Amino acid sequence: AIEFDNIIVVRFGGEEAENNVIAVEKNGREIWKINDILKINQAGNFMEIEKVSDGVLGAYYIWGIYFEIDIECRKVIKKEYTR
C-alpha cells in the first residue's frame, strides 16, 4: 500500500488478478479502481506501483506499459512502453 495525503492506493492479488489497484479514502471508502481511469480492455494486471511524488502514482502493467496517474484528478499524465 502507498499512502498519500488523503488517499491510500493498494495493489492486491496474484498474477491472475485483473484491475488489481484500488484507491481508498482513509475511512476505507473506495474511490476508484485503476481500470476506471485507464480503460484497459486487454486482460492483465499491474505488477508494481510506486509513489512518484505527492499525488502521482506510478504503475507497471504486465504487458510492458508504465503509467503515471494523477490520483486526485484521475488522469494519466505519462504513458511509456518499457519493452
Coordinates of N, CA and C in Angstrom, one line a residue:
A1 N 0.8 -1.2 0.0 CA 0.0 0.0 0.0 C 0.9 1.2 0.0
I2 N 0.4 2.3 -0.7 CA 1.1 3.5 -0.7 C 0.2 4.6 -0.2
E3 N 0.7 5.4 0.8 CA -0.2 6.4 1.4 C 0.2 7.8 0.8
F4 N -0.9 8.5 0.4 CA -0.8 9.9 0.0 C -1.5 10.7 1.1
D5 N -1.7 12.0 0.9 CA -2.3 12.8 1.9 C -3.7 12.3 2.4
N6 N -4.6 12.1 1.5 CA -6.0 11.7 1.9 C -6.4 10.4 1.3
I7 N -5.5 9.8 0.5 CA -5.8 8.6 -0.3 C -4.7 7.5 0.0
I8 N -5.2 6.3 0.1 CA -4.3 5.1 0.1 C -4.5 4.3 -1.1
V9 N -3.4 3.9 -1.8 CA -3.5 3.1 -3.0 C -3.0 1.7 -2.7
V10 N -3.7 0.7 -3.1 CA -3.3 -0.7 -2.8 C -3.3 -1.5 -4.0
R11 N -2.2 -2.3 -4.1 CA -2.1 -3.3 -5.2 C -2.4 -4.6 -4.5
F12 N -3.2 -5.5 -5.1 CA -3.5 -6.7 -4.5 C -3.6 -7.9 -5.5
G13 N -3.6 -9.1 -5.0 CA -3.8 -10.3 -5.8 C -2.5 -10.8 -6.4
G14 N -2.7 -12.0 -7.0 CA -1.5 -12.6 -7.6 C -1.5 -12.3 -9.1
E15 N -0.9 -13.1 -9.9 CA -0.7 -12.9 -11.3 C -2.1 -13.0 -12.1
E16 N -3.1 -13.6 -11.5 CA -4.4 -13.7 -12.2 C -5.3 -12.5 -11.9
A17 N -5.0 -11.7 -10.9 CA -5.9 -10.6 -10.6 C -5.9 -9.5 -11.7
E18 N -7.1 -9.1 -12.1 CA -7.2 -8.0 -13.0 C -7.7 -6.8 -12.3
N19 N -7.5 -5.6 -12.8 CA -8.0 -4.4 -12.2 C -7.6 -4.4 -10.7
N20 N -6.3 -4.7 -10.4 CA -5.8 -5.0 -9.1 C -5.2 -3.9 -8.3
V21 N -5.5 -2.6 -8.7 CA -5.0 -1.5 -8.0 C -6.3 -0.6 -7.7
I22 N -6.5 -0.3 -6.4 CA -7.6 0.5 -6.0 C -7.1 1.6 -5.1
A23 N -7.9 2.7 -5.1 CA -7.7 3.8 -4.2 C -8.8 3.9 -3.2
V24 N -8.5 4.1 -2.0 CA -9.5 4.3 -0.9 C -9.2 5.5 -0.1
E25 N -10.3 6.1 0.4 CA -10.1 7.2 1.4 C -9.6 6.6 2.7
K26 N -9.1 7.4 3.6 CA -8.6 6.9 4.9 C -9.6 6.2 5.7
N27 N -10.9 6.5 5.5 CA -12.0 5.9 6.2 C -12.4 4.5 5.6
G28 N -11.7 4.1 4.5 CA -11.9 2.8 3.8 C -12.9 2.9 2.6
R29 N -13.5 4.0 2.3 CA -14.4 4.1 1.2 C -13.6 4.0 -0.1
E30 N -14.0 3.1 -1.0 CA -13.3 3.0 -2.3 C -13.6 4.2 -3.2
I31 N -12.6 4.8 -3.8 CA -12.7 5.9 -4.7 C -12.7 5.5 -6.1
W32 N -11.7 4.7 -6.5 CA -11.6 4.2 -7.9 C -10.8 2.9 -7.9
K33 N -11.0 2.2 -9.1 CA -10.1 1.1 -9.5 C -9.3 1.6 -10.7
I34 N -8.2 1.0 -10.9 CA -7.3 1.6 -11.9 C -7.9 1.5 -13.3
N35 N -8.7 0.5 -13.6 CA -9.2 0.5 -15.0 C -10.3 1.5 -15.2
D36 N -10.9 2.1 -14.1 CA -11.8 3.2 -14.2 C -11.1 4.4 -14.9
I37 N -9.8 4.5 -14.7 CA -9.0 5.6 -15.2 C -8.4 5.2 -16.6
L38 N -7.8 4.0 -16.6 CA -7.1 3.6 -17.8 C -7.9 3.0 -18.9
K39 N -9.0 2.5 -18.6 CA -9.9 1.8 -19.6 C -9.2 0.8 -20.4
I40 N -8.4 -0.1 -19.8 CA -7.7 -1.1 -20.4 C -8.7 -2.3 -20.8
N41 N -8.6 -2.7 -22.0 CA -9.5 -3.8 -22.5 C -8.8 -5.1 -22.5
Q42 N -7.5 -5.1 -22.5 CA -6.7 -6.4 -22.6 C -6.5 -6.9 -21.1
A43 N -6.8 -8.2 -21.0 CA -6.6 -8.9 -19.7 C -5.2 -8.8 -19.2
G44 N -5.0 -8.5 -18.0 CA -3.7 -8.4 -17.4 C -3.8 -7.7 -16.0
N45 N -2.7 -7.5 -15.4 CA -2.7 -6.9 -14.1 C -1.5 -5.9 -13.9
F46 N -1.4 -5.3 -12.8 CA -0.3 -4.4 -12.5 C 0.7 -5.1 -11.6
M47 N 1.9 -5.1 -12.0 CA 2.9 -5.9 -11.3 C 3.5 -5.1 -10.1
E48 N 3.5 -3.8 -10.2 CA 4.2 -2.9 -9.2 C 3.6 -1.5 -9.2
I49 N 3.5 -0.9 -8.1 CA 3.1 0.5 -8.0 C 4.2 1.3 -7.2
E50 N 4.3 2.6 -7.4 CA 5.2 3.4 -6.7 C 4.7 4.8 -6.5
K51 N 5.1 5.5 -5.5 CA 4.8 6.9 -5.3 C 5.8 7.7 -6.0
V52 N 5.4 8.4 -7.1 CA 6.4 9.2 -7.9 C 6.6 10.5 -7.2
S53 N 5.5 11.1 -6.7 CA 5.5 12.4 -6.0 C 4.2 12.6 -5.3
D54 N 4.0 13.7 -4.6 CA 2.7 13.9 -4.0 C 1.6 13.9 -5.0
G55 N 0.7 13.0 -4.9 CA -0.5 13.0 -5.8 C -0.2 12.2 -7.1
V56 N 1.0 11.7 -7.3 CA 1.2 10.9 -8.6 C 1.7 9.5 -8.3
L57 N 0.9 8.6 -8.9 CA 1.2 7.2 -8.7 C 1.8 6.6 -10.0
G58 N 2.9 5.8 -9.9 CA 3.5 5.1 -11.0 C 3.0 3.6 -10.9
A59 N 2.6 3.1 -12.1 CA 2.1 1.7 -12.1 C 2.6 1.0 -13.3
Y60 N 3.2 -0.2 -13.1 CA 3.8 -1.0 -14.2 C 2.8 -2.1 -14.6
Y61 N 2.3 -2.1 -15.8 CA 1.3 -3.0 -16.3 C 2.1 -4.2 -16.8
I62 N 1.5 -5.4 -16.7 CA 2.2 -6.7 -17.0 C 2.6 -6.7 -18.5
W63 N 1.9 -6.0 -19.4 CA 2.3 -6.1 -20.8 C 3.3 -5.0 -21.2
G64 N 4.1 -4.5 -20.3 CA 5.2 -3.6 -20.6 C 4.8 -2.2 -20.8
I65 N 3.9 -1.7 -20.0 CA 3.5 -0.3 -20.1 C 3.6 0.3 -18.7
Y66 N 4.2 1.5 -18.6 CA 4.3 2.2 -17.4 C 3.4 3.4 -17.4
F67 N 2.6 3.6 -16.4 CA 1.7 4.7 -16.4 C 2.0 5.6 -15.2
E68 N 1.9 6.9 -15.3 CA 1.9 7.8 -14.2 C 0.5 8.4 -14.1
I69 N -0.1 8.4 -13.0 CA -1.5 8.8 -12.8 C -1.6 9.8 -11.7
D70 N -2.3 10.9 -12.0 CA -2.7 11.9 -11.0 C -3.9 11.3 -10.3
I71 N -3.7 10.9 -9.0 CA -4.7 10.2 -8.3 C -5.9 11.0 -7.9
E72 N -5.8 12.3 -7.8 CA -6.9 13.1 -7.4 C -7.8 13.5 -8.6
C73 N -7.1 13.9 -9.7 CA -7.8 14.2 -11.0 C -8.2 13.0 -11.8
R74 N -7.6 11.8 -11.4 CA -7.9 10.6 -12.1 C -7.5 10.7 -13.6
K75 N -6.3 11.2 -13.9 CA -5.9 11.3 -15.3 C -4.5 10.7 -15.4
V76 N -4.3 10.1 -16.6 CA -2.9 9.6 -17.0 C -2.1 10.8 -17.4
I77 N -1.0 11.0 -16.7 CA -0.1 12.1 -17.1 C 1.2 11.6 -17.9
K78 N 1.4 10.3 -17.9 CA 2.5 9.8 -18.6 C 2.2 8.3 -18.9
K79 N 2.5 7.9 -20.2 CA 2.4 6.5 -20.6 C 3.6 6.2 -21.4
E80 N 4.3 5.1 -21.0 CA 5.6 4.8 -21.6 C 5.7 3.3 -21.8
Y81 N 6.1 2.9 -23.0 CA 6.3 1.5 -23.3 C 7.7 1.1 -22.9
T82 N 7.8 0.0 -22.1 CA 9.0 -0.4 -21.5 C 9.7 -1.6 -22.1
R83 N 9.1 -2.1 -23.2 CA 9.7 -3.3 -23.9 C 10.1 -2.9 -25.3

